[in-house]
Amino acid sequence: MTKRVMWWNLPIEEVEELARENKLNTMSIKHITVSMDAIDPKIFKKIRNGHLHKVVKTVMELQKYQKEREQHQYGTFILSVNFLVQSLNAYHLPEFMVFIENNNLPVEVQVEFEPEEFSIMSWDENQREDLLKYYLKEINPQNILFCHRVINTILNSFKLGKKKRYLQFLDLLTNKHFSKI
């Protein structure tokens, strides 16, 4: 018999309600991803039309619940936080990465492509390069690896010579072959 996999996209309030009613313990949960596209409450409100403090509280409670669930043998799940880089929050990624590191949370950093007006890829090359330089200066080298999707997206928009120079620098910075990540 094949197990059915279901993907649910639930608002934070519904996850909180399931937790309050102890319904999460009866579910076979494999992965929970929480979108947290800003660390600044005003930017978060603009992007998600929600309250950052609620999301942070829920992430912390889910992290605690993850350990309790394993202790009580309800099964394990992966908890990760998703950050979608876009025009409004692009310069907040380093601050977000500090939050992630301080709270020992797995992270997925993605790039917004559409709608185009929200995408950093609609910026001119100088703006994208300035953003890349900012990331390389402000983000801890170990955390740069978690940002590979956004960094590679920016690099792939450059001409080959410029891209190679940055890749060489990233290889040295991270002690990895960055282009293979």
mmCIF file of C-alpha atoms in Angstrom, residues 23-128:
data_model
loop_
_atom_site.group_PDB
_atom_site.id
_atom_site.type_symbol
_atom_site.label_atom_id
_atom_site.label_comp_id
_atom_site.label_asym_id
_atom_site.label_seq_id
_atom_site.Cartn_x
_atom_site.Cartn_y
_atom_site.Cartn_z
ATOM 1 C CA LYS A 23 -4.218 17.333 16.424
ATOM 2 C CA LEU A 24 -0.617 17.652 15.242
ATOM 3 C CA ASN A 25 0.319 14.576 17.291
ATOM 4 C CA THR A 26 -2.019 12.410 15.229
ATOM 5 C CA MET A 27 -0.590 13.558 11.888
ATOM 6 C CA SER A 28 2.307 12.028 10.026
ATOM 7 C CA ILE A 29 4.281 15.222 9.528
ATOM 8 C CA LYS A 30 7.493 15.081 7.521
ATOM 9 C CA HIS A 31 8.320 18.731 6.904
ATOM 10 C CA ILE A 32 7.058 22.117 8.076
ATOM 11 C CA THR A 33 8.249 25.218 6.272
ATOM 12 C CA VAL A 34 7.398 28.646 7.611
ATOM 13 C CA SER A 35 7.725 31.669 5.326
ATOM 14 C CA MET A 36 9.385 34.564 7.063
ATOM 15 C CA ASP A 37 10.358 37.028 4.366
ATOM 16 C CA ALA A 38 11.500 39.780 6.682
ATOM 17 C CA ILE A 39 12.984 40.364 10.092
ATOM 18 C CA ASP A 40 11.658 43.924 10.190
ATOM 19 C CA PRO A 41 7.967 44.006 11.275
ATOM 20 C CA LYS A 42 7.060 46.815 8.836
ATOM 21 C CA ILE A 43 8.620 45.051 5.843
ATOM 22 C CA PHE A 44 7.011 41.761 6.910
ATOM 23 C CA LYS A 45 3.599 43.462 7.063
ATOM 24 C CA LYS A 46 4.099 44.868 3.536
ATOM 25 C CA ILE A 47 5.124 41.496 2.103
ATOM 26 C CA ARG A 48 2.908 39.049 4.012
ATOM 27 C CA ASN A 49 0.204 41.332 5.434
ATOM 28 C CA GLY A 50 0.769 39.637 8.769
ATOM 29 C CA HIS A 51 2.409 40.095 12.134
ATOM 30 C CA LEU A 52 6.060 39.113 12.414
ATOM 31 C CA HIS A 53 5.897 38.535 16.177
ATOM 32 C CA LYS A 54 3.250 35.822 15.647
ATOM 33 C CA VAL A 55 5.388 34.047 13.082
ATOM 34 C CA VAL A 56 8.525 34.222 15.250
ATOM 35 C CA LYS A 57 6.558 32.910 18.238
ATOM 36 C CA THR A 58 5.141 30.062 16.163
ATOM 37 C CA VAL A 59 8.578 29.125 14.795
ATOM 38 C CA MET A 60 9.973 28.985 18.333
ATOM 39 C CA GLU A 61 7.009 26.896 19.508
ATOM 40 C CA LEU A 62 7.366 24.549 16.536
ATOM 41 C CA GLN A 63 11.048 24.125 17.327
ATOM 42 C CA LYS A 64 10.153 23.186 20.909
ATOM 43 C CA TYR A 65 7.312 20.929 19.695
ATOM 44 C CA GLN A 66 9.709 19.199 17.302
ATOM 45 C CA LYS A 67 11.787 18.019 20.290
ATOM 46 C CA GLU A 68 8.708 17.053 22.349
ATOM 47 C CA ARG A 69 7.245 15.100 19.452
ATOM 48 C CA GLU A 70 10.442 13.091 19.118
ATOM 49 C CA GLN A 71 10.576 12.476 22.897
ATOM 50 C CA HIS A 72 7.008 11.149 22.916
ATOM 51 C CA GLN A 73 7.688 9.074 19.783
ATOM 52 C CA TYR A 74 5.057 10.767 17.631
ATOM 53 C CA GLY A 75 7.610 10.893 14.828
ATOM 54 C CA THR A 76 10.096 13.449 13.654
ATOM 55 C CA PHE A 77 9.774 16.240 11.147
ATOM 56 C CA ILE A 78 12.023 18.806 9.548
ATOM 57 C CA LEU A 79 11.363 22.431 10.433
ATOM 58 C CA SER A 80 12.710 25.075 8.087
ATOM 59 C CA VAL A 81 12.234 28.769 7.551
ATOM 60 C CA ASN A 82 11.883 30.148 4.039
ATOM 61 C CA PHE A 83 13.113 33.607 3.015
ATOM 62 C CA LEU A 84 12.068 34.805 -0.434
ATOM 63 C CA VAL A 85 14.501 37.511 -1.577
ATOM 64 C CA GLN A 86 12.708 40.343 -3.352
ATOM 65 C CA SER A 87 13.076 44.086 -3.838
ATOM 66 C CA LEU A 88 11.522 44.999 -0.484
ATOM 67 C CA ASN A 89 13.678 42.724 1.655
ATOM 68 C CA ALA A 90 16.873 42.104 -0.332
ATOM 69 C CA TYR A 91 19.065 44.178 1.988
ATOM 70 C CA HIS A 92 17.581 42.477 5.086
ATOM 71 C CA LEU A 93 18.944 39.013 4.278
ATOM 72 C CA PRO A 94 22.130 39.390 6.393
ATOM 73 C CA GLU A 95 20.087 40.371 9.463
ATOM 74 C CA PHE A 96 17.730 37.459 8.813
ATOM 75 C CA MET A 97 20.684 35.052 8.570
ATOM 76 C CA VAL A 98 21.895 36.225 11.999
ATOM 77 C CA PHE A 99 18.433 35.451 13.406
ATOM 78 C CA ILE A 100 18.540 31.991 11.795
ATOM 79 C CA GLU A 101 22.010 31.282 13.152
ATOM 80 C CA ASN A 102 21.189 32.534 16.662
ATOM 81 C CA ASN A 103 18.119 30.290 16.804
ATOM 82 C CA ASN A 104 19.724 27.280 15.142
ATOM 83 C CA LEU A 105 17.057 27.055 12.425
ATOM 84 C CA PRO A 106 17.386 25.429 9.008
ATOM 85 C CA VAL A 107 16.756 27.934 6.242
ATOM 86 C CA GLU A 108 15.807 27.952 2.586
ATOM 87 C CA VAL A 109 16.664 31.158 0.740
ATOM 88 C CA GLN A 110 14.857 31.572 -2.561
ATOM 89 C CA VAL A 111 14.614 34.311 -5.193
ATOM 90 C CA GLU A 112 11.398 36.000 -6.302
ATOM 91 C CA PHE A 113 11.259 36.100 -10.108
ATOM 92 C CA GLU A 114 7.646 37.103 -10.702
ATOM 93 C CA PRO A 115 5.967 39.479 -10.631
ATOM 94 C CA GLU A 116 8.924 41.257 -12.167
ATOM 95 C CA GLU A 117 8.395 44.501 -10.229
ATOM 96 C CA PHE A 118 9.173 42.607 -6.987
ATOM 97 C CA SER A 119 12.220 40.791 -8.346
ATOM 98 C CA ILE A 120 15.820 41.844 -7.768
ATOM 99 C CA MET A 121 16.455 40.402 -11.229
ATOM 100 C CA SER A 122 14.673 43.410 -12.695
ATOM 101 C CA TRP A 123 17.371 45.638 -11.149
ATOM 102 C CA ASP A 124 20.194 46.794 -13.386
ATOM 103 C CA GLU A 125 23.513 44.941 -13.227
ATOM 104 C CA ASN A 126 25.198 47.555 -11.006
ATOM 105 C CA GLN A 127 22.402 47.275 -8.415
ATOM 106 C CA ARG A 128 22.619 43.471 -8.441
#
